[in-house]
Amino acid sequence: MIPVQGYTGKTVAVLGLGRSGRAAAAALEAGGARAVCWDDSSAAQQAAEDDGLELRDLRKEGAFDDVSALIVSPGIPHLYPKPNAVIAAAWDAGVPVDNDIGLFFRSYATNDWDDFDTTPKVIAVTGSNGKSTTSALIHHILVENGRPAQLAGNIGRGVLDLEPAHDGEVVVLELSSYQTDLARALTPDIAVFTNLSPDHLDRHAGLGGYFAAKRRLFAEGGPDRAVIGVDEDEGRYIANQLAEAGDDCVLRISVERKLGGDGWNVFAKKGFLAETRKGRQVASIDLRDIAGLPGAHNHQNACAAYAACRTLGIGPKGIEAAMRSYSGLPHRSQIVAERDGVTFVNDSKATNVDSAAKALQAFKKIRWICGGLQKDGGLDALLPHVGSVQKAYVIGREADDFARQLTGVETQVCGIMEAAVGAAVADAEAGEVVLLAPAAASFDQYDSFEKRGDDFARLVQEALR
């Protein structure tokens, strides 16, 4: 646990008692604060009481009279589409609003670091797609190369659940736009921007607000090194804002083109990763046969992870060896079965059009299971990438409408996962891939994309028995 600094003897309110909220409350108490907690869910209230946390109904008048700060869980809207009533009450009371990421960055460094030979580092990864894989891959490369490392944030553990820093340790944080948008302190040593595509637009009042939330990690964080995906205008904008001519502070990455100039670049073309500095190639890796990183979207993740680890002085051969032992994350291009020449891939994390398009580009002959709760913008952006789809098996509450939008694709409206898996298994032939890449959220039928992916994997195993 990271004890929170700066609130000793003060009362701090915590809104939202999921994983991050309960961890924040415990870390505040460990740092000498009094944490008063609230969640509208009675089940969450009971879980908090079972953990020994103090409850206070923050909706009541006067609830903030003795409160020094309000710590908000990431799923709670603080501005758009409408501020949560408790947050609005904190504003009216003049109480600063923060989140666990802000608490982490103000509390991670301690006086104990004066005795370390090597100062700990923090790598923060954000972007629309690939940030989980990139974060996990960075962590894997570090561990495989003998560097002490911890992984947290939007993946795995809450940031305040981490152990206090060890000498030379690297903390890798995956940060969503919900987390970067609100944090009052953002001070990573290395910040990574993978890419940008429309997502969470209601939460940020449009694409501009969404990008602004991501950009805070760089504009306000002031990282020593920035790894920036430049395949979209937003990434090129950030890179240009941060760079000084001829310096090595910004590392540009791409999977769409060879990057030139005198800067520090990492790009992948036709499955080959190349690193260039001052106009000369200094290293390369053949990514094509790395099983845990299939497709161009994973090659982008590989470029980002490679660049981040190079800034820490890890050599190309050490990075390549670690990449070859990387098995991938569940629900992200995860191979769950192979039978009679048919491969079954779980990419349930492909919850938007852009991530699904990248999954479709990773394989040549696809039986595609898709559908769910559609996001803004429709499916038009997917259509240029469906050429490898032999047939689509559509699930979800909006399956009929989803199927109608897939013009030029043979579709079968299945409704539920069991029917889709059964039909795809029956149709699939050797050399094909049965791919779950929904291009939609899961909440019409599942509590999370993880539950959806687990259901797919279970049904595949049952169908192959």
Short mmCIF file of C-alpha atoms in Angstrom, two decimals:
data_model
loop_
_atom_site.label_atom_id
_atom_site.label_comp_id
_atom_site.label_asym_id
_atom_site.label_seq_id
_atom_site.Cartn_x
_atom_site.Cartn_y
_atom_site.Cartn_z
CA MET A 1 0.00 0.00 0.00
CA ILE A 2 1.12 3.58 -0.73
CA PRO A 3 0.22 5.69 2.35
CA VAL A 4 -1.24 8.99 1.14
CA GLN A 5 0.80 12.05 2.08
CA GLY A 6 -0.46 15.53 2.85
CA TYR A 7 -3.68 14.80 4.76
CA THR A 8 -2.48 13.79 8.22
CA GLY A 9 -5.12 14.71 10.79
CA LYS A 10 -7.59 15.80 8.10
CA THR A 11 -10.91 14.37 6.98
CA VAL A 12 -11.08 13.25 3.34
CA ALA A 13 -14.24 12.05 1.64
CA VAL A 14 -14.23 9.13 -0.81
CA LEU A 15 -17.02 8.74 -3.37
CA GLY A 16 -17.38 5.33 -5.02
CA LEU A 17 -16.38 2.18 -3.18
CA GLY A 18 -15.20 -0.16 -5.89
CA ARG A 19 -11.63 -1.42 -6.09
CA SER A 20 -9.99 1.99 -6.41
CA GLY A 21 -12.26 3.71 -3.88
CA ARG A 22 -11.68 1.19 -1.10
CA ALA A 23 -7.93 1.22 -1.80
CA ALA A 24 -7.91 5.03 -1.64
CA ALA A 25 -9.75 5.03 1.67
CA ALA A 26 -7.34 2.51 3.18
CA ALA A 27 -4.30 4.43 1.86
CA LEU A 28 -5.65 7.69 3.28
CA GLU A 29 -6.08 6.06 6.70
CA ALA A 30 -2.57 4.61 6.45
CA GLY A 31 -1.27 8.14 5.87
CA GLY A 32 -2.96 9.49 8.99
CA ALA A 33 -6.15 10.89 7.46
CA ARG A 34 -9.71 10.12 8.43
CA ALA A 35 -11.56 8.71 5.42
CA VAL A 36 -15.35 9.09 5.24
CA CYS A 37 -16.87 7.06 2.43
CA TRP A 38 -20.01 6.86 0.35
CA ASP A 39 -21.49 4.81 -2.48
CA ASP A 40 -25.11 4.77 -3.59
CA SER A 41 -25.00 0.96 -3.77
CA SER A 42 -26.05 -0.76 -0.55
CA ALA A 43 -23.88 -3.75 -1.46
CA ALA A 44 -20.82 -1.48 -1.81
CA GLN A 45 -21.68 0.18 1.50
CA GLN A 46 -21.80 -3.19 3.22
CA ALA A 47 -18.49 -4.27 1.68
CA ALA A 48 -16.89 -1.04 2.90
CA GLU A 49 -18.23 -1.52 6.41
CA ASP A 50 -16.92 -5.10 6.39
CA ASP A 51 -13.49 -3.61 5.55
CA GLY A 52 -13.78 -1.31 8.58
CA LEU A 53 -14.34 1.88 6.60
CA GLU A 54 -16.43 4.76 7.96
CA LEU A 55 -19.55 5.62 5.96
CA ARG A 56 -21.02 9.10 5.60
CA ASP A 57 -23.91 10.03 3.31
CA LEU A 58 -22.23 12.72 1.22
CA ARG A 59 -25.56 13.73 -0.29
CA LYS A 60 -26.76 15.29 2.95
CA GLU A 61 -26.49 18.98 3.77
CA GLY A 62 -23.36 19.80 5.75
CA ALA A 63 -21.58 16.59 4.73
CA PHE A 64 -18.53 18.59 3.58
CA ASP A 65 -18.26 20.95 6.53
CA ASP A 66 -15.09 19.28 7.89
CA VAL A 67 -13.79 17.75 4.64
CA SER A 68 -10.44 18.76 3.12
CA ALA A 69 -10.78 16.90 -0.21
CA LEU A 70 -13.11 14.61 -2.14
CA ILE A 71 -11.61 11.56 -3.88
CA VAL A 72 -13.75 10.26 -6.74
CA SER A 73 -13.70 6.84 -8.40
CA PRO A 74 -13.15 6.93 -12.19
CA GLY A 75 -16.58 5.68 -13.23
CA ILE A 76 -18.39 8.67 -11.67
CA PRO A 77 -19.03 11.63 -14.03
CA HIS A 78 -17.54 14.85 -12.69
CA LEU A 79 -18.45 17.23 -15.53
CA TYR A 80 -20.15 15.67 -18.57
CA PRO A 81 -22.79 14.69 -19.39
CA LYS A 82 -23.74 16.06 -15.93
CA PRO A 83 -21.75 16.40 -12.71
CA ASN A 84 -22.59 13.89 -10.03
CA ALA A 85 -24.61 15.60 -7.28
CA VAL A 86 -21.98 14.86 -4.63
CA ILE A 87 -19.24 16.38 -6.76
CA ALA A 88 -21.37 19.46 -7.38
CA ALA A 89 -21.87 19.75 -3.61
CA ALA A 90 -18.10 19.58 -3.08
CA TRP A 91 -17.61 22.38 -5.60
CA ASP A 92 -20.19 24.52 -3.81
CA ALA A 93 -18.44 23.86 -0.50
CA GLY A 94 -15.04 24.81 -1.97
CA VAL A 95 -13.67 21.29 -1.44
CA PRO A 96 -10.96 20.18 -3.94
CA VAL A 97 -11.90 17.11 -6.02
CA ASP A 98 -9.22 14.57 -6.96
CA ASN A 99 -8.85 10.85 -7.70
CA ASP A 100 -6.55 8.02 -6.67
CA ILE A 101 -4.13 8.79 -9.52
CA GLY A 102 -3.60 12.28 -8.16
CA LEU A 103 -3.06 10.87 -4.67
CA PHE A 104 -0.52 8.38 -6.02
CA PHE A 105 1.60 10.98 -7.77
CA ARG A 106 1.71 13.19 -4.68
CA SER A 107 2.54 10.26 -2.37
CA TYR A 108 4.76 7.78 -4.22
CA ALA A 109 8.09 9.54 -3.64
CA THR A 110 9.30 9.48 -0.03
CA ASN A 111 12.39 10.46 1.94
CA ASP A 112 13.50 6.80 1.76
CA TRP A 113 14.46 7.42 -1.85
CA ASP A 114 17.48 9.41 -0.66
CA ASP A 115 19.11 6.08 0.21
CA PHE A 116 18.43 4.45 -3.17
CA ASP A 117 21.21 3.95 -5.69
CA THR A 118 18.74 4.27 -8.58
CA THR A 119 15.68 6.53 -8.39
CA PRO A 120 12.40 4.71 -9.11
CA LYS A 121 10.56 5.61 -12.31
CA VAL A 122 6.92 5.79 -13.36
CA ILE A 123 5.77 4.98 -16.89
CA ALA A 124 2.20 6.07 -17.65
CA VAL A 125 0.40 4.72 -20.72
CA THR A 126 -2.75 6.21 -22.23
CA GLY A 127 -4.58 6.18 -25.57
CA SER A 128 -7.77 4.76 -27.04
CA ASN A 129 -6.66 1.25 -27.98
CA GLY A 130 -3.78 -0.95 -27.00
CA LYS A 131 -2.90 0.70 -23.70
CA SER A 132 -3.52 -2.46 -21.65
CA THR A 133 -1.38 -4.63 -23.91
CA THR A 134 1.30 -1.95 -24.11
CA SER A 135 1.38 -1.58 -20.32
CA ALA A 136 1.50 -5.33 -19.73
CA LEU A 137 4.19 -5.78 -22.40
CA ILE A 138 6.37 -3.04 -20.88
CA HIS A 139 6.02 -4.69 -17.47
CA HIS A 140 6.87 -8.10 -18.96
CA ILE A 141 9.98 -6.75 -20.73
CA LEU A 142 11.18 -5.10 -17.53
CA VAL A 143 10.74 -8.23 -15.42
CA GLU A 144 12.35 -10.48 -18.04
CA ASN A 145 15.35 -8.14 -18.09
CA GLY A 146 15.78 -8.22 -14.32
CA ARG A 147 14.27 -4.84 -13.53
CA PRO A 148 11.98 -4.69 -10.47
CA ALA A 149 8.55 -3.54 -11.69
CA GLN A 150 4.91 -3.24 -10.69
CA LEU A 151 1.82 -2.89 -12.91
CA ALA A 152 -1.34 -1.03 -11.89
CA GLY A 153 -3.97 1.58 -12.78
CA ASN A 154 -6.71 0.72 -15.24
CA ILE A 155 -5.25 -2.80 -15.37
CA GLY A 156 -4.81 -5.17 -12.47
CA ARG A 157 -4.29 -3.43 -9.14
CA GLY A 158 -5.39 -0.02 -7.98
CA VAL A 159 -2.47 2.42 -7.87
CA LEU A 160 -2.61 2.86 -4.11
CA ASP A 161 -2.55 -0.92 -3.65
CA LEU A 162 1.04 -0.96 -4.94
CA GLU A 163 3.92 -1.71 -2.62
CA PRO A 164 6.17 1.22 -1.66
CA ALA A 165 9.02 1.71 -4.12
CA HIS A 166 12.15 -0.42 -4.14
CA ASP A 167 15.57 0.77 -5.27
CA GLY A 168 15.52 1.12 -9.06
CA GLU A 169 11.92 -0.02 -9.43
CA VAL A 170 9.69 0.94 -12.35
CA VAL A 171 5.93 1.34 -11.91
CA VAL A 172 3.89 0.94 -15.10
CA LEU A 173 0.45 2.58 -15.02
CA GLU A 174 -2.31 2.17 -17.57
CA LEU A 175 -4.42 5.35 -17.39
CA SER A 176 -7.81 5.88 -18.96
CA SER A 177 -9.23 9.25 -19.95
CA TYR A 178 -11.44 9.09 -16.85
CA GLN A 179 -8.31 8.94 -14.72
CA THR A 180 -6.18 11.54 -16.50
CA ASP A 181 -9.06 13.99 -16.77
CA LEU A 182 -9.46 14.55 -13.03
CA ALA A 183 -6.09 13.84 -11.42
CA ARG A 184 -4.67 16.98 -9.80
CA ALA A 185 -1.11 15.61 -9.99
CA LEU A 186 0.30 13.90 -13.09
CA THR A 187 4.08 13.57 -13.02
CA PRO A 188 5.26 10.42 -14.84
CA ASP A 189 8.90 10.07 -15.84
CA ILE A 190 7.88 8.52 -19.16
CA ALA A 191 4.46 9.03 -20.77
CA VAL A 192 3.11 6.93 -23.65
CA PHE A 193 0.32 7.85 -26.09
CA THR A 194 -0.72 4.90 -28.26
CA ASN A 195 -3.42 6.33 -30.55
CA LEU A 196 -6.76 8.13 -30.57
CA SER A 197 -10.15 7.11 -31.90
CA PRO A 198 -13.66 8.21 -30.85
CA ASP A 199 -14.66 6.71 -27.49
CA HIS A 200 -16.40 7.83 -24.28
CA LEU A 201 -17.69 10.86 -26.16
CA ASP A 202 -20.67 11.40 -23.85
CA ARG A 203 -18.34 11.50 -20.83
CA HIS A 204 -16.12 14.14 -22.43
CA ALA A 205 -18.69 16.11 -24.46
CA GLY A 206 -17.16 15.09 -27.77
CA LEU A 207 -13.85 14.13 -29.35
CA GLY A 208 -12.14 17.39 -28.38
CA GLY A 209 -12.87 16.85 -24.71
CA TYR A 210 -11.75 13.24 -24.94
CA PHE A 211 -8.44 14.25 -26.52
CA ALA A 212 -7.97 17.02 -23.96
CA ALA A 213 -8.28 14.45 -21.17
CA LYS A 214 -5.55 12.32 -22.76
CA ARG A 215 -3.34 15.32 -23.51
CA ARG A 216 -3.24 16.34 -19.83
CA LEU A 217 -0.77 13.53 -19.17
CA PHE A 218 1.72 15.31 -21.44
CA ALA A 219 0.81 18.99 -21.16
CA GLU A 220 0.50 19.01 -17.37
CA GLY A 221 2.54 15.92 -16.57
CA GLY A 222 5.77 17.23 -18.07
CA PRO A 223 7.37 13.80 -18.59
CA ASP A 224 11.13 13.56 -19.11
CA ARG A 225 10.48 11.33 -22.12
CA ALA A 226 7.32 10.97 -24.23
CA VAL A 227 6.52 8.06 -26.56
CA ILE A 228 3.91 9.27 -29.04
CA GLY A 229 1.94 7.37 -31.67
CA VAL A 230 1.84 9.71 -34.68
CA ASP A 231 -0.58 7.85 -36.95
CA GLU A 232 -3.35 10.34 -36.08
CA ASP A 233 -3.29 14.13 -36.13
CA GLU A 234 -3.72 14.29 -32.36
CA GLY A 235 -0.52 12.33 -31.79
CA ARG A 236 1.40 14.48 -34.27
CA TYR A 237 0.09 17.55 -32.44
CA ILE A 238 1.33 16.31 -29.04
CA ALA A 239 4.71 15.30 -30.47
CA ASN A 240 5.15 18.70 -32.07
CA GLN A 241 4.16 20.51 -28.90
CA LEU A 242 6.73 18.63 -26.81
CA ALA A 243 9.68 18.34 -29.18
CA GLU A 244 12.70 20.53 -29.54
CA ALA A 245 14.72 20.19 -32.73
CA GLY A 246 17.27 17.41 -32.53
CA ASP A 247 16.51 16.25 -29.00
CA ASP A 248 15.71 12.75 -27.74
CA CYS A 249 12.86 13.69 -25.42
CA VAL A 250 10.13 12.62 -27.84
CA LEU A 251 10.09 9.18 -29.46
CA ARG A 252 7.65 8.95 -32.37
CA ILE A 253 6.09 5.58 -33.21
CA SER A 254 4.10 4.45 -36.26
CA VAL A 255 2.72 1.37 -37.99
CA GLU A 256 1.56 3.28 -41.06
CA ARG A 257 4.80 4.65 -42.47
CA LYS A 258 8.55 4.83 -42.17
CA LEU A 259 9.51 7.73 -39.94
CA GLY A 260 12.34 10.00 -41.02
CA GLY A 261 14.25 12.96 -39.68
CA ASP A 262 16.98 13.26 -37.09
CA GLY A 263 14.80 12.36 -34.11
CA TRP A 264 14.35 9.09 -32.20
CA ASN A 265 11.82 6.94 -34.06
CA VAL A 266 10.37 3.44 -33.78
CA PHE A 267 8.11 2.12 -36.54
CA ALA A 268 6.85 -1.17 -37.94
CA LYS A 269 6.39 -1.91 -41.64
CA LYS A 270 5.22 -5.28 -42.96
CA GLY A 271 5.91 -6.90 -39.61
CA PHE A 272 9.41 -5.51 -39.06
CA LEU A 273 10.10 -3.09 -36.20
CA ALA A 274 12.89 -0.60 -36.79
CA GLU A 275 14.55 1.91 -34.46
CA THR A 276 16.25 4.96 -35.97
CA ARG A 277 18.22 7.78 -34.35
CA LYS A 278 19.70 10.77 -36.10
CA GLY A 279 18.60 9.35 -39.44
CA ARG A 280 20.30 5.97 -39.02
CA GLN A 281 18.77 2.57 -38.22
CA VAL A 282 20.22 1.17 -35.01
CA ALA A 283 18.08 -1.95 -34.42
CA SER A 284 15.29 -4.07 -35.88
CA ILE A 285 12.99 -6.94 -34.80
CA ASP A 286 10.96 -9.34 -36.94
CA LEU A 287 7.53 -9.30 -35.23
CA ARG A 288 5.76 -11.59 -37.67
CA ASP A 289 6.23 -14.85 -35.76
CA ILE A 290 5.73 -13.49 -32.23
CA ALA A 291 2.56 -15.36 -31.27
CA GLY A 292 1.54 -13.03 -28.46
CA LEU A 293 1.53 -9.95 -30.72
CA PRO A 294 -0.47 -10.73 -33.88
CA GLY A 295 -1.50 -8.03 -36.36
CA ALA A 296 -0.62 -4.41 -37.03
CA HIS A 297 -2.43 -3.14 -33.93
CA ASN A 298 -0.20 -5.31 -31.74
CA HIS A 299 2.81 -4.19 -33.72
CA GLN A 300 1.91 -0.65 -32.67
CA ASN A 301 1.80 -1.85 -29.07
CA ALA A 302 5.19 -3.48 -29.60
CA CYS A 303 6.64 -0.22 -30.94
CA ALA A 304 5.35 1.72 -27.94
CA ALA A 305 6.65 -0.82 -25.42
CA TYR A 306 9.99 -1.08 -27.22
CA ALA A 307 10.42 2.70 -27.22
CA ALA A 308 9.53 3.05 -23.54
CA CYS A 309 11.98 0.32 -22.53
CA ARG A 310 14.74 1.77 -24.69
CA THR A 311 14.46 5.03 -22.75
CA LEU A 312 15.34 3.01 -19.65
CA GLY A 313 18.48 1.65 -21.28
CA ILE A 314 17.29 -1.89 -22.03
CA GLY A 315 18.99 -3.23 -25.15
CA PRO A 316 17.17 -4.34 -28.32
CA LYS A 317 18.16 -8.00 -27.90
CA GLY A 318 16.80 -8.09 -24.36
CA ILE A 319 13.55 -6.50 -25.51
CA GLU A 320 13.17 -8.92 -28.42
CA ALA A 321 13.75 -11.98 -26.22
CA ALA A 322 11.12 -10.76 -23.77
CA MET A 323 8.61 -10.09 -26.56
CA ARG A 324 8.99 -13.66 -27.76
CA SER A 325 8.00 -14.98 -24.34
CA TYR A 326 5.02 -12.65 -24.00
CA SER A 327 1.77 -14.64 -24.02
CA GLY A 328 -0.67 -11.75 -24.36
CA LEU A 329 -3.54 -10.55 -22.19
CA PRO A 330 -6.91 -12.23 -21.77
CA HIS A 331 -9.60 -10.83 -24.09
CA ARG A 332 -7.06 -9.09 -26.34
CA SER A 333 -6.25 -11.16 -29.45
CA GLN A 334 -6.13 -14.16 -27.11
CA ILE A 335 -5.98 -17.58 -28.73
CA VAL A 336 -8.37 -19.75 -26.70
CA ALA A 337 -8.38 -22.91 -28.86
CA GLU A 338 -7.12 -24.49 -32.07
CA ARG A 339 -8.74 -27.49 -33.73
CA ASP A 340 -8.49 -29.00 -37.22
CA GLY A 341 -6.73 -25.93 -38.60
CA VAL A 342 -9.27 -23.48 -37.13
CA THR A 343 -8.04 -20.90 -34.60
CA PHE A 344 -10.40 -19.34 -32.05
CA VAL A 345 -9.47 -15.82 -30.92
CA ASN A 346 -11.01 -13.85 -28.06
CA ASP A 347 -10.73 -10.09 -28.62
CA SER A 348 -13.69 -9.12 -26.43
CA LYS A 349 -11.81 -5.94 -25.46
CA ALA A 350 -12.48 -4.67 -29.02
CA THR A 351 -15.38 -2.61 -27.73
CA ASN A 352 -15.28 0.14 -30.35
CA VAL A 353 -15.14 0.33 -34.13
CA ASP A 354 -11.45 1.24 -34.35
CA SER A 355 -10.22 -1.62 -32.16
CA ALA A 356 -12.44 -4.10 -34.00
CA ALA A 357 -11.12 -2.84 -37.36
CA LYS A 358 -7.58 -3.50 -36.20
CA ALA A 359 -8.52 -7.01 -35.09
CA LEU A 360 -10.08 -7.70 -38.49
CA GLN A 361 -6.86 -6.66 -40.19
CA ALA A 362 -4.81 -9.14 -38.18
CA PHE A 363 -6.19 -12.30 -39.85
CA LYS A 364 -6.88 -13.45 -43.41
CA LYS A 365 -10.07 -15.58 -43.26
CA ILE A 366 -12.45 -14.71 -40.47
CA ARG A 367 -15.69 -16.05 -39.02
CA TRP A 368 -16.55 -12.89 -37.13
CA ILE A 369 -18.67 -12.81 -33.96
CA CYS A 370 -19.71 -9.21 -33.37
CA GLY A 371 -22.40 -7.00 -31.90
CA GLY A 372 -23.53 -5.63 -28.57
CA LEU A 373 -24.35 -2.17 -27.27
CA GLN A 374 -23.35 0.16 -30.11
CA LYS A 375 -21.40 3.33 -29.51
CA ASP A 376 -21.87 6.68 -31.24
CA GLY A 377 -20.94 6.95 -34.89
CA GLY A 378 -22.29 3.70 -36.34
CA LEU A 379 -20.27 1.06 -38.17
CA ASP A 380 -19.32 2.84 -41.42
CA ALA A 381 -15.67 3.05 -40.41
CA LEU A 382 -15.55 -0.75 -40.17
CA LEU A 383 -16.66 -1.42 -43.74
CA PRO A 384 -13.27 -0.81 -45.41
CA HIS A 385 -11.81 -3.57 -43.22
CA VAL A 386 -14.29 -6.44 -43.68
CA GLY A 387 -12.73 -7.93 -46.79
CA SER A 388 -11.31 -10.86 -44.84
CA VAL A 389 -14.67 -11.70 -43.23
CA GLN A 390 -16.22 -14.88 -44.59
CA LYS A 391 -19.36 -14.38 -42.50
CA ALA A 392 -20.49 -12.32 -39.51
CA TYR A 393 -22.44 -13.85 -36.63
CA VAL A 394 -24.21 -11.00 -34.86
CA ILE A 395 -25.15 -10.99 -31.17
CA GLY A 396 -26.66 -8.45 -28.81
CA ARG A 397 -29.88 -6.62 -28.15
CA GLU A 398 -29.39 -4.54 -31.32
CA ALA A 399 -28.34 -7.48 -33.50
CA ASP A 400 -30.78 -6.76 -36.35
CA ASP A 401 -29.70 -3.14 -36.68
CA PHE A 402 -26.04 -4.09 -36.32
CA ALA A 403 -26.34 -6.64 -39.12
CA ARG A 404 -28.10 -4.19 -41.44
CA GLN A 405 -25.13 -1.83 -41.21
CA LEU A 406 -22.68 -4.51 -42.39
CA THR A 407 -23.33 -3.95 -46.06
CA GLY A 408 -21.48 -6.33 -48.34
CA VAL A 409 -20.95 -8.90 -45.57
CA GLU A 410 -22.85 -12.17 -45.27
CA THR A 411 -24.49 -12.04 -41.84
CA GLN A 412 -26.40 -14.33 -39.54
CA VAL A 413 -28.37 -12.78 -36.70
CA CYS A 414 -27.72 -15.07 -33.74
CA GLY A 415 -28.74 -12.88 -30.81
CA ILE A 416 -26.83 -14.73 -28.12
CA MET A 417 -23.24 -15.95 -27.85
CA GLU A 418 -24.16 -19.62 -27.66
CA ALA A 419 -25.90 -19.51 -31.04
CA ALA A 420 -23.08 -17.49 -32.62
CA VAL A 421 -20.35 -19.85 -31.43
CA GLY A 422 -22.33 -22.90 -32.50
CA ALA A 423 -22.92 -21.51 -35.99
CA ALA A 424 -19.33 -20.31 -36.45
CA VAL A 425 -17.89 -23.64 -35.30
CA ALA A 426 -20.16 -25.51 -37.72
CA ASP A 427 -19.17 -23.26 -40.65
CA ALA A 428 -15.45 -22.83 -40.01
CA GLU A 429 -12.92 -24.57 -42.25
CA ALA A 430 -9.19 -25.21 -41.94
CA GLY A 431 -7.15 -22.02 -42.26
CA GLU A 432 -9.91 -19.80 -40.85
CA VAL A 433 -10.16 -17.87 -37.60
CA VAL A 434 -13.27 -17.64 -35.46
CA LEU A 435 -12.84 -14.15 -34.03
CA LEU A 436 -14.80 -12.46 -31.27
CA ALA A 437 -14.24 -8.74 -31.90
CA PRO A 438 -17.59 -7.17 -30.98
CA ALA A 439 -17.07 -3.50 -32.01
CA ALA A 440 -19.55 -2.72 -29.24
CA ALA A 441 -19.89 -2.57 -25.48
CA SER A 442 -21.06 -5.64 -23.59
CA PHE A 443 -23.56 -4.15 -21.16
CA ASP A 444 -26.70 -5.20 -23.04
CA GLN A 445 -25.92 -8.85 -22.21
CA TYR A 446 -22.87 -8.98 -19.90
CA ASP A 447 -21.55 -7.10 -16.88
CA SER A 448 -18.21 -6.51 -18.59
CA PHE A 449 -16.18 -7.31 -21.68
CA GLU A 450 -14.30 -9.84 -19.52
CA LYS A 451 -17.50 -11.78 -18.81
CA ARG A 452 -18.33 -11.71 -22.52
CA GLY A 453 -14.90 -13.05 -23.44
CA ASP A 454 -15.05 -15.72 -20.76
CA ASP A 455 -18.43 -16.86 -22.12
CA PHE A 456 -17.01 -17.08 -25.64
CA ALA A 457 -14.03 -19.14 -24.46
CA ARG A 458 -16.24 -21.47 -22.42
CA LEU A 459 -18.66 -22.06 -25.30
CA VAL A 460 -15.78 -22.71 -27.71
CA GLN A 461 -14.35 -25.34 -25.41
CA GLU A 462 -17.75 -26.99 -25.01
CA ALA A 463 -18.35 -26.97 -28.78
CA LEU A 464 -14.99 -28.64 -29.45
CA ARG A 465 -15.45 -31.50 -26.99
#
